[in-house]
Amino acid sequence: MRFHRPVTEGIEVRQFELGDAGEVYAAVERNRQYLREWLPWVDQTHGPDQVRDFILRSLAQFHANEGPSAGIWIDGGFAGSIGCHRIDWANRSCSIGYWIDAARQRRGVITHCCDVLLAYLFGELGLHRVVIQCGVGNLRSCAVPQRLGFTREGVARGAEWVNDRWVDLLVWSMLADEWRRAAGG
Ligand SMILES: CC(C)(COP(=O)(O)OP(=O)(O)OC[C@H]1O[C@@H](n2cnc3c(N)ncnc32)[C@H](O)[C@@H]1OP(=O)(O)O)[C@@H](O)C(=O)NCCC(=O)NCCS
């Protein structure tokens, strides 16, 4: 059971494989300043070996049926990432995260990729709840769940250490029946 889905023309999402490490690291390197503002793992990523370790962990998570971590590929080139944190099967819930190459922003790619991931999580895996958490000042990130019709639940105060500061996280959620209604089902 592979996680590999078409998104829109020329765009696809696919579970990371070990051979992706070099290309993913090159994208992290080229976007380092932009990504590090909100993603705590960027400052701990100093070479392709650390990306390889991440991919190994994400493959183990995927094979344990705890959700995919996928690359976003545009016309065959690596453009960003979207994936699940470990699924909580007792509550059929998980949170998702994403990032995209700065040069590929503002075209709806992440919103479309989230649509595809939500269809997989709700429609195929039968999850009950999906969460997106984003830094209170991360307006572009918070616009994604808002655009997707998620409900804003509140603020988790000082919930994430990013580089040199505690960040308050806005918590957004969608439930399966809301997704079904939005998807017209
Ligand atoms: C957060 C992040 C993924 C948002 O990227 P993004 O490009 O704004 O999101 P999308 O790909 O969904 O694009 C939305 C934009 O495309 C536009 N757009 C164009 N066509 C669209 C379409 N068919 N559907 C939806 N949006 C469309 C939207 O209007 C919006 O533009 P606007 O901001 O000018 O209104 C990106 O800024 C990023 O990677 N940041 C650094 C890492 C990060 O913060 N990750 C999240 C941690 S919680």
CSV table of C-alpha atoms in Angstrom, one decimal, residues 23-116:
chain,number,residue,atom,x,y,z
A,23,GLU,CA,17.3,16.5,-3.3
A,24,VAL,CA,15.4,17.2,-0.1
A,25,TYR,CA,18.5,18.5,1.7
A,26,ALA,CA,19.3,20.7,-1.3
A,27,ALA,CA,15.8,22.3,-0.9
A,28,VAL,CA,16.3,22.8,2.8
A,29,GLU,CA,19.7,24.4,2.2
A,30,ARG,CA,18.3,26.8,-0.4
A,31,ASN,CA,15.3,27.7,1.8
A,32,ARG,CA,17.1,27.7,5.2
A,33,GLN,CA,16.5,31.3,6.3
A,34,TYR,CA,12.8,31.2,5.3
A,35,LEU,CA,12.1,27.8,6.8
A,36,ARG,CA,13.9,28.2,10.1
A,37,GLU,CA,11.6,31.0,11.2
A,38,TRP,CA,8.8,28.4,11.9
A,39,LEU,CA,10.2,24.9,11.7
A,40,PRO,CA,12.3,23.8,14.7
A,41,TRP,CA,14.1,20.9,12.8
A,42,VAL,CA,15.8,23.2,10.3
A,43,ASP,CA,18.7,24.3,12.6
A,44,GLN,CA,19.3,20.7,13.5
A,45,THR,CA,19.6,19.6,9.8
A,46,HIS,CA,23.2,20.0,8.6
A,47,GLY,CA,23.4,17.4,5.8
A,48,PRO,CA,21.7,14.7,3.7
A,49,ASP,CA,22.4,12.1,6.5
A,50,GLN,CA,20.0,13.8,8.8
A,51,VAL,CA,17.4,13.9,6.1
A,52,ARG,CA,18.0,10.2,5.6
A,53,ASP,CA,17.4,9.5,9.3
A,54,PHE,CA,14.2,11.4,9.1
A,55,ILE,CA,13.1,9.4,6.0
A,56,LEU,CA,14.0,6.2,7.8
A,57,ARG,CA,11.8,7.2,10.8
A,58,SER,CA,9.0,8.3,8.4
A,59,LEU,CA,9.1,5.0,6.5
A,60,ALA,CA,8.9,3.1,9.8
A,61,GLN,CA,5.9,5.3,10.8
A,62,PHE,CA,4.2,4.6,7.4
A,63,HIS,CA,4.8,0.9,7.5
A,64,ALA,CA,3.4,0.8,11.1
A,65,ASN,CA,0.2,2.3,9.6
A,66,GLU,CA,0.8,5.6,11.5
A,67,GLY,CA,0.6,7.9,8.5
A,68,PRO,CA,2.7,9.1,5.6
A,69,SER,CA,5.3,11.8,5.3
A,70,ALA,CA,5.3,12.8,1.7
A,71,GLY,CA,7.3,14.9,-0.7
A,72,ILE,CA,5.6,17.3,-3.1
A,73,TRP,CA,6.9,16.9,-6.7
A,74,ILE,CA,6.2,19.5,-9.3
A,75,ASP,CA,7.0,18.4,-12.9
A,76,GLY,CA,9.3,15.7,-11.4
A,77,GLY,CA,11.2,18.1,-9.1
A,78,PHE,CA,11.1,18.2,-5.3
A,79,ALA,CA,9.1,21.3,-4.2
A,80,GLY,CA,8.2,20.7,-0.5
A,81,SER,CA,6.7,18.3,2.0
A,82,ILE,CA,3.4,17.4,3.6
A,83,GLY,CA,2.7,14.7,6.1
A,84,CYS,CA,1.2,13.4,9.3
A,85,HIS,CA,2.6,13.3,12.8
A,86,ARG,CA,2.0,9.8,14.2
A,87,ILE,CA,-1.7,8.8,14.0
A,88,ASP,CA,-3.4,8.3,17.4
A,89,TRP,CA,-5.5,5.2,16.5
A,90,ALA,CA,-7.3,5.1,19.8
A,91,ASN,CA,-8.9,8.4,18.9
A,92,ARG,CA,-8.6,8.1,15.1
A,93,SER,CA,-6.8,11.5,15.0
A,94,CYS,CA,-3.6,13.0,13.8
A,95,SER,CA,-2.1,16.4,13.1
A,96,ILE,CA,-0.5,17.4,9.7
A,97,GLY,CA,2.3,19.7,8.7
A,98,TYR,CA,3.7,21.1,5.5
A,99,TRP,CA,6.3,23.4,3.9
A,100,ILE,CA,7.0,24.5,0.4
A,101,ASP,CA,10.0,26.0,-1.5
A,102,ALA,CA,9.7,29.8,-1.2
A,103,ALA,CA,9.7,30.0,-5.0
A,104,ARG,CA,6.6,27.8,-5.2
A,105,GLN,CA,4.4,29.7,-2.7
A,106,ARG,CA,1.1,31.5,-3.3
A,107,ARG,CA,-0.2,29.2,-6.1
A,108,GLY,CA,-2.4,27.0,-3.9
A,109,VAL,CA,-0.1,24.0,-4.1
A,110,ILE,CA,-0.2,23.4,-0.3
A,111,THR,CA,-4.0,23.8,-0.1
A,112,HIS,CA,-4.4,21.3,-3.0
A,113,CYS,CA,-2.0,18.8,-1.4
A,114,CYS,CA,-3.9,19.2,1.9
A,115,ASP,CA,-7.1,18.3,0.1
A,116,VAL,CA,-5.5,15.1,-1.2
